[in-house]
């Protein structure tokens, strides 16, 4: 759920069903491009509001190299590039897009943050071109390519000896932001924040991300399909 008041955005998000912890085995971590210091830590899930794509979540056909995984780059025609990083602290700009230390972590988490949203993201939301994407696949059930191929963004974690495997960045959850019926809700409480400023028309607009359903299920469908064909 996203509430916009002028340029102040409040995001409330509850996530479940994701990878919960990073592996503890050092060799496994090294093979995935994850520094040993992260052993057993909550699995970081970088998350963003992607903007100005086709306002869609990628379907199986987005897997253009047929490796069974929709990489972040393969998904971009559908959901667009990063407009805002839904980080836990610090900047919400694209510069924090892959900063795992400010990403929420674990298999289930609740995220809530109010921040000044950049104009590009605000415009995209108004134009219905904004999609929430949560990244990071579960090593236990991800297709093999997600473990053996480097991530599509070329991210190398600080202290790692190789590029992060695709499980670290591939999209796990995705939902389009759509204007909710609630934008007609009584607005007095929200509008007091504007201090009577005129010209702010966005107060009290609510947006919800529906159908966060890409995830392991969709990935497994892809894997099964290609398994039969080949
Ligand atoms: Cu993203």
mmCIF file of C-alpha atoms and ligand atoms in Angstrom:
data_model
loop_
_atom_site.group_PDB
_atom_site.id
_atom_site.type_symbol
_atom_site.label_atom_id
_atom_site.label_comp_id
_atom_site.label_asym_id
_atom_site.label_seq_id
_atom_site.Cartn_x
_atom_site.Cartn_y
_atom_site.Cartn_z
ATOM 1 C CA UNK A 1 0.000 0.000 0.000
ATOM 2 C CA UNK A 2 1.312 3.390 -0.969
ATOM 3 C CA UNK A 3 -0.040 6.703 0.230
ATOM 4 C CA UNK A 4 1.093 9.921 -1.404
ATOM 5 C CA UNK A 5 0.776 13.331 0.198
ATOM 6 C CA UNK A 6 2.497 15.920 -1.942
ATOM 7 C CA UNK A 7 5.953 14.443 -2.390
ATOM 8 C CA UNK A 8 5.754 12.404 0.802
ATOM 9 C CA UNK A 9 5.176 8.722 0.182
ATOM 10 C CA UNK A 10 4.307 6.172 2.829
ATOM 11 C CA UNK A 11 4.809 2.560 1.840
ATOM 12 C CA UNK A 12 3.308 -0.254 3.881
ATOM 13 C CA UNK A 13 4.172 -3.725 2.724
ATOM 14 C CA UNK A 14 3.867 -7.210 4.116
ATOM 15 C CA UNK A 15 5.826 -9.961 2.426
ATOM 16 C CA UNK A 16 5.920 -13.691 2.990
ATOM 17 C CA UNK A 17 7.087 -16.840 1.294
ATOM 18 C CA UNK A 18 10.542 -15.637 0.319
ATOM 19 C CA UNK A 19 13.976 -17.082 0.987
ATOM 20 C CA UNK A 20 14.561 -16.680 4.715
ATOM 21 C CA UNK A 21 18.254 -17.193 5.421
ATOM 22 C CA UNK A 22 21.477 -17.246 3.498
ATOM 23 C CA UNK A 23 23.404 -20.516 3.453
ATOM 24 C CA UNK A 24 25.934 -21.128 6.212
ATOM 25 C CA UNK A 25 28.352 -23.303 4.274
ATOM 26 C CA UNK A 26 31.363 -21.269 3.179
ATOM 27 C CA UNK A 27 31.887 -23.104 -0.088
ATOM 28 C CA UNK A 28 28.229 -22.638 -1.015
ATOM 29 C CA UNK A 29 28.414 -18.955 -0.181
ATOM 30 C CA UNK A 30 31.574 -18.523 -2.225
ATOM 31 C CA UNK A 31 29.994 -20.255 -5.197
ATOM 32 C CA UNK A 32 27.103 -17.810 -5.006
ATOM 33 C CA UNK A 33 29.330 -14.753 -4.735
ATOM 34 C CA UNK A 34 28.232 -14.049 -1.164
ATOM 35 C CA UNK A 35 30.892 -13.002 1.370
ATOM 36 C CA UNK A 36 31.401 -15.434 4.253
ATOM 37 C CA UNK A 37 30.482 -12.685 6.709
ATOM 38 C CA UNK A 38 26.869 -13.078 5.573
ATOM 39 C CA UNK A 39 26.676 -16.752 6.557
ATOM 40 C CA UNK A 40 23.259 -17.579 7.995
ATOM 41 C CA UNK A 41 22.117 -13.962 7.860
ATOM 42 C CA UNK A 42 18.562 -13.078 6.888
ATOM 43 C CA UNK A 43 18.324 -13.267 3.102
ATOM 44 C CA UNK A 44 18.386 -9.646 1.887
ATOM 45 C CA UNK A 45 15.563 -8.752 -0.474
ATOM 46 C CA UNK A 46 16.307 -5.575 -2.367
ATOM 47 C CA UNK A 47 13.079 -3.986 -3.508
ATOM 48 C CA UNK A 48 12.139 -1.167 -5.781
ATOM 49 C CA UNK A 49 9.396 0.730 -7.479
ATOM 50 C CA UNK A 50 10.201 0.165 -11.130
ATOM 51 C CA UNK A 51 8.848 2.746 -13.545
ATOM 52 C CA UNK A 52 8.058 3.475 -17.159
ATOM 53 C CA UNK A 53 8.023 -0.030 -18.538
ATOM 54 C CA UNK A 54 4.851 -1.623 -19.863
ATOM 55 C CA UNK A 55 3.253 -1.514 -16.409
ATOM 56 C CA UNK A 56 3.287 -5.274 -16.254
ATOM 57 C CA UNK A 57 4.824 -8.041 -14.264
ATOM 58 C CA UNK A 58 6.897 -10.300 -16.502
ATOM 59 C CA UNK A 59 5.401 -13.568 -17.621
ATOM 60 C CA UNK A 60 7.274 -16.745 -18.482
ATOM 61 C CA UNK A 61 7.916 -15.428 -21.985
ATOM 62 C CA UNK A 62 10.233 -12.799 -20.486
ATOM 63 C CA UNK A 63 12.808 -15.563 -19.994
ATOM 64 C CA UNK A 64 14.408 -14.827 -23.325
ATOM 65 C CA UNK A 65 17.517 -16.940 -22.768
ATOM 66 C CA UNK A 66 15.404 -19.914 -21.655
ATOM 67 C CA UNK A 67 17.422 -20.683 -18.549
ATOM 68 C CA UNK A 68 14.309 -21.046 -16.402
ATOM 69 C CA UNK A 69 14.849 -17.764 -14.551
ATOM 70 C CA UNK A 70 13.482 -14.327 -15.275
ATOM 71 C CA UNK A 71 16.468 -12.131 -14.563
ATOM 72 C CA UNK A 72 16.147 -8.532 -13.473
ATOM 73 C CA UNK A 73 17.152 -7.335 -16.934
ATOM 74 C CA UNK A 74 14.818 -9.760 -18.700
ATOM 75 C CA UNK A 75 11.972 -8.353 -16.631
ATOM 76 C CA UNK A 76 12.719 -4.727 -17.453
ATOM 77 C CA UNK A 77 10.596 -4.420 -20.609
ATOM 78 C CA UNK A 78 7.620 -5.372 -18.439
ATOM 79 C CA UNK A 79 8.256 -3.364 -15.282
ATOM 80 C CA UNK A 80 10.780 -0.757 -16.358
ATOM 81 C CA UNK A 81 13.851 0.637 -14.683
ATOM 82 C CA UNK A 82 14.307 1.479 -11.044
ATOM 83 C CA UNK A 83 12.600 4.680 -9.950
ATOM 84 C CA UNK A 84 12.788 4.259 -6.187
ATOM 85 C CA UNK A 85 14.623 1.870 -3.898
ATOM 86 C CA UNK A 86 12.449 0.722 -1.016
ATOM 87 C CA UNK A 87 15.347 0.750 1.399
ATOM 88 C CA UNK A 88 15.140 0.514 5.172
ATOM 89 C CA UNK A 89 17.222 3.655 5.747
ATOM 90 C CA UNK A 90 19.205 6.258 3.873
ATOM 91 C CA UNK A 91 18.568 7.167 0.273
ATOM 92 C CA UNK A 92 15.630 5.778 -1.633
ATOM 93 C CA UNK A 93 17.289 6.614 -4.941
ATOM 94 C CA UNK A 94 18.546 4.223 -7.565
ATOM 95 C CA UNK A 95 22.045 4.481 -6.082
ATOM 96 C CA UNK A 96 20.902 2.138 -3.294
ATOM 97 C CA UNK A 97 19.336 -0.308 -5.731
ATOM 98 C CA UNK A 98 21.688 -3.170 -4.917
ATOM 99 C CA UNK A 99 22.755 -2.172 -1.394
ATOM 100 C CA UNK A 100 21.892 -5.304 0.517
ATOM 101 C CA UNK A 101 22.687 -3.719 3.872
ATOM 102 C CA UNK A 102 19.649 -1.424 3.564
ATOM 103 C CA UNK A 103 17.340 -4.079 2.124
ATOM 104 C CA UNK A 104 14.732 -5.769 4.278
ATOM 105 C CA UNK A 105 15.593 -9.381 4.962
ATOM 106 C CA UNK A 106 14.107 -12.743 5.757
ATOM 107 C CA UNK A 107 11.333 -14.913 4.411
ATOM 108 C CA UNK A 108 8.597 -12.725 5.853
ATOM 109 C CA UNK A 109 8.852 -9.095 6.736
ATOM 110 C CA UNK A 110 6.809 -5.976 7.225
ATOM 111 C CA UNK A 111 8.144 -2.816 5.684
ATOM 112 C CA UNK A 112 6.870 0.634 6.447
ATOM 113 C CA UNK A 113 8.589 3.865 5.587
ATOM 114 C CA UNK A 114 7.668 7.464 4.823
ATOM 115 C CA UNK A 115 10.084 9.326 2.584
ATOM 116 C CA UNK A 116 10.337 12.091 0.023
ATOM 117 C CA UNK A 117 9.656 10.441 -3.298
ATOM 118 C CA UNK A 118 11.501 11.592 -6.393
ATOM 119 C CA UNK A 119 9.553 13.305 -9.140
ATOM 120 C CA UNK A 120 10.216 10.618 -11.730
ATOM 121 C CA UNK A 121 8.546 8.003 -9.559
ATOM 122 C CA UNK A 122 5.685 10.318 -8.602
ATOM 123 C CA UNK A 123 5.009 11.021 -12.270
ATOM 124 C CA UNK A 124 5.187 7.378 -13.205
ATOM 125 C CA UNK A 125 2.705 6.449 -10.485
ATOM 126 C CA UNK A 126 0.297 9.114 -11.723
ATOM 127 C CA UNK A 127 0.697 7.738 -15.238
ATOM 128 C CA UNK A 128 0.091 4.160 -14.114
ATOM 129 C CA UNK A 129 3.603 3.101 -14.996
ATOM 130 C CA UNK A 130 4.857 1.890 -11.627
ATOM 131 C CA UNK A 131 5.464 -1.673 -10.484
ATOM 132 C CA UNK A 132 6.776 -2.926 -7.146
ATOM 133 C CA UNK A 133 9.416 -5.632 -7.441
ATOM 134 C CA UNK A 134 10.987 -7.585 -4.576
ATOM 135 C CA UNK A 135 14.138 -9.448 -5.509
ATOM 136 C CA UNK A 136 15.966 -12.527 -4.297
ATOM 137 C CA UNK A 137 15.137 -16.158 -5.023
ATOM 138 C CA UNK A 138 15.248 -19.057 -2.597
ATOM 139 C CA UNK A 139 18.388 -21.136 -3.248
ATOM 140 C CA UNK A 140 16.505 -24.231 -2.079
ATOM 141 C CA UNK A 141 14.009 -24.229 -4.936
ATOM 142 C CA UNK A 142 15.372 -21.834 -7.547
ATOM 143 C CA UNK A 143 16.246 -23.208 -10.988
ATOM 144 C CA UNK A 144 19.872 -24.246 -11.272
ATOM 145 C CA UNK A 145 20.814 -21.316 -13.497
ATOM 146 C CA UNK A 146 19.916 -18.959 -10.661
ATOM 147 C CA UNK A 147 22.706 -20.554 -8.626
ATOM 148 C CA UNK A 148 25.308 -20.924 -11.336
ATOM 149 C CA UNK A 149 24.899 -17.792 -13.453
ATOM 150 C CA UNK A 150 25.942 -14.288 -12.365
ATOM 151 C CA UNK A 151 23.241 -11.716 -11.807
ATOM 152 C CA UNK A 152 22.180 -9.738 -14.856
ATOM 153 C CA UNK A 153 23.135 -6.386 -13.338
ATOM 154 C CA UNK A 154 26.797 -7.238 -12.790
ATOM 155 C CA UNK A 155 26.550 -6.693 -9.036
ATOM 156 C CA UNK A 156 29.514 -7.825 -6.941
ATOM 157 C CA UNK A 157 28.952 -7.605 -3.190
ATOM 158 C CA UNK A 158 31.677 -5.873 -1.167
ATOM 159 C CA UNK A 159 34.113 -8.525 -0.003
ATOM 160 C CA UNK A 160 33.001 -11.140 -2.516
ATOM 161 C CA UNK A 161 35.427 -12.753 -4.922
ATOM 162 C CA UNK A 162 32.966 -13.089 -7.803
ATOM 163 C CA UNK A 163 29.738 -11.646 -9.066
ATOM 164 C CA UNK A 164 26.638 -12.371 -7.034
ATOM 165 C CA UNK A 165 24.651 -15.306 -8.395
ATOM 166 C CA UNK A 166 21.328 -14.588 -10.040
ATOM 167 C CA UNK A 167 19.390 -15.691 -6.956
ATOM 168 C CA UNK A 168 20.504 -12.469 -5.294
ATOM 169 C CA UNK A 169 18.837 -10.127 -7.752
ATOM 170 C CA UNK A 170 16.242 -11.983 -9.828
ATOM 171 C CA UNK A 171 12.675 -10.788 -9.216
ATOM 172 C CA UNK A 172 10.751 -12.871 -6.705
ATOM 173 C CA UNK A 173 7.595 -10.822 -6.210
ATOM 174 C CA UNK A 174 5.986 -8.287 -8.486
ATOM 175 C CA UNK A 175 2.854 -6.176 -8.358
ATOM 176 C CA UNK A 176 1.540 -3.253 -10.366
ATOM 177 C CA UNK A 177 0.626 -0.154 -8.440
ATOM 178 C CA UNK A 178 -2.952 0.728 -9.200
ATOM 179 C CA UNK A 179 -5.014 3.602 -7.886
ATOM 180 C CA UNK A 180 -7.404 2.274 -5.327
ATOM 181 C CA UNK A 181 -11.075 2.972 -4.740
ATOM 182 C CA UNK A 182 -9.936 4.475 -1.503
ATOM 183 C CA UNK A 183 -8.910 7.704 -3.208
ATOM 184 C CA UNK A 184 -12.386 8.940 -2.459
ATOM 185 C CA UNK A 185 -11.951 8.359 1.241
ATOM 186 C CA UNK A 186 -12.562 11.218 3.660
ATOM 187 C CA UNK A 187 -9.495 13.354 3.314
ATOM 188 C CA UNK A 188 -9.522 15.691 6.289
ATOM 189 C CA UNK A 189 -6.934 13.846 8.302
ATOM 190 C CA UNK A 190 -4.551 13.557 5.419
ATOM 191 C CA UNK A 191 -4.939 17.069 4.138
ATOM 192 C CA UNK A 192 -4.075 18.705 7.422
ATOM 193 C CA UNK A 193 -0.499 17.851 6.604
ATOM 194 C CA UNK A 194 -0.614 20.246 3.687
ATOM 195 C CA UNK A 195 -1.143 23.215 5.957
ATOM 196 C CA UNK A 196 -3.663 24.698 3.583
ATOM 197 C CA UNK A 197 -1.258 24.769 0.678
ATOM 198 C CA UNK A 198 -3.186 24.924 -2.528
ATOM 199 C CA UNK A 199 -2.269 23.109 -5.675
ATOM 200 C CA UNK A 200 -1.443 19.809 -4.037
ATOM 201 C CA UNK A 201 -3.910 17.506 -5.665
ATOM 202 C CA UNK A 202 -2.465 14.184 -4.665
ATOM 203 C CA UNK A 203 -3.261 14.218 -0.990
ATOM 204 C CA UNK A 204 -4.910 11.102 0.204
ATOM 205 C CA UNK A 205 -4.392 9.099 -2.938
ATOM 206 C CA UNK A 206 -3.882 5.477 -2.165
ATOM 207 C CA UNK A 207 -2.193 2.957 -4.323
ATOM 208 C CA UNK A 208 -2.022 -0.749 -3.800
ATOM 209 C CA UNK A 209 0.202 -3.328 -5.379
ATOM 210 C CA UNK A 210 -1.982 -6.232 -6.327
ATOM 211 C CA UNK A 211 -1.119 -9.746 -7.248
ATOM 212 C CA UNK A 212 2.379 -10.181 -5.909
ATOM 213 C CA UNK A 213 2.622 -13.565 -7.473
ATOM 214 C CA UNK A 214 5.673 -14.004 -9.650
ATOM 215 C CA UNK A 215 7.768 -15.890 -7.174
ATOM 216 C CA UNK A 216 8.841 -19.458 -6.977
ATOM 217 C CA UNK A 217 5.632 -20.790 -8.458
ATOM 218 C CA UNK A 218 6.092 -18.955 -11.733
ATOM 219 C CA UNK A 219 9.730 -19.933 -11.899
ATOM 220 C CA UNK A 220 8.855 -23.565 -11.388
ATOM 221 C CA UNK A 221 6.332 -23.417 -14.208
ATOM 222 C CA UNK A 222 9.026 -22.170 -16.521
ATOM 223 C CA UNK A 223 11.427 -24.848 -15.458
ATOM 224 C CA UNK A 224 8.879 -27.579 -15.932
ATOM 225 C CA UNK A 225 7.971 -26.376 -19.394
ATOM 226 C CA UNK A 226 11.521 -26.336 -20.629
ATOM 227 C CA UNK A 227 12.258 -29.596 -18.926
ATOM 228 C CA UNK A 228 9.628 -31.288 -21.042
ATOM 229 C CA UNK A 229 10.668 -29.689 -24.277
ATOM 230 C CA UNK A 230 14.293 -30.603 -24.042
HETATM 231 CU CU1 LIG B 1 13.924 -3.933 -8.594
#
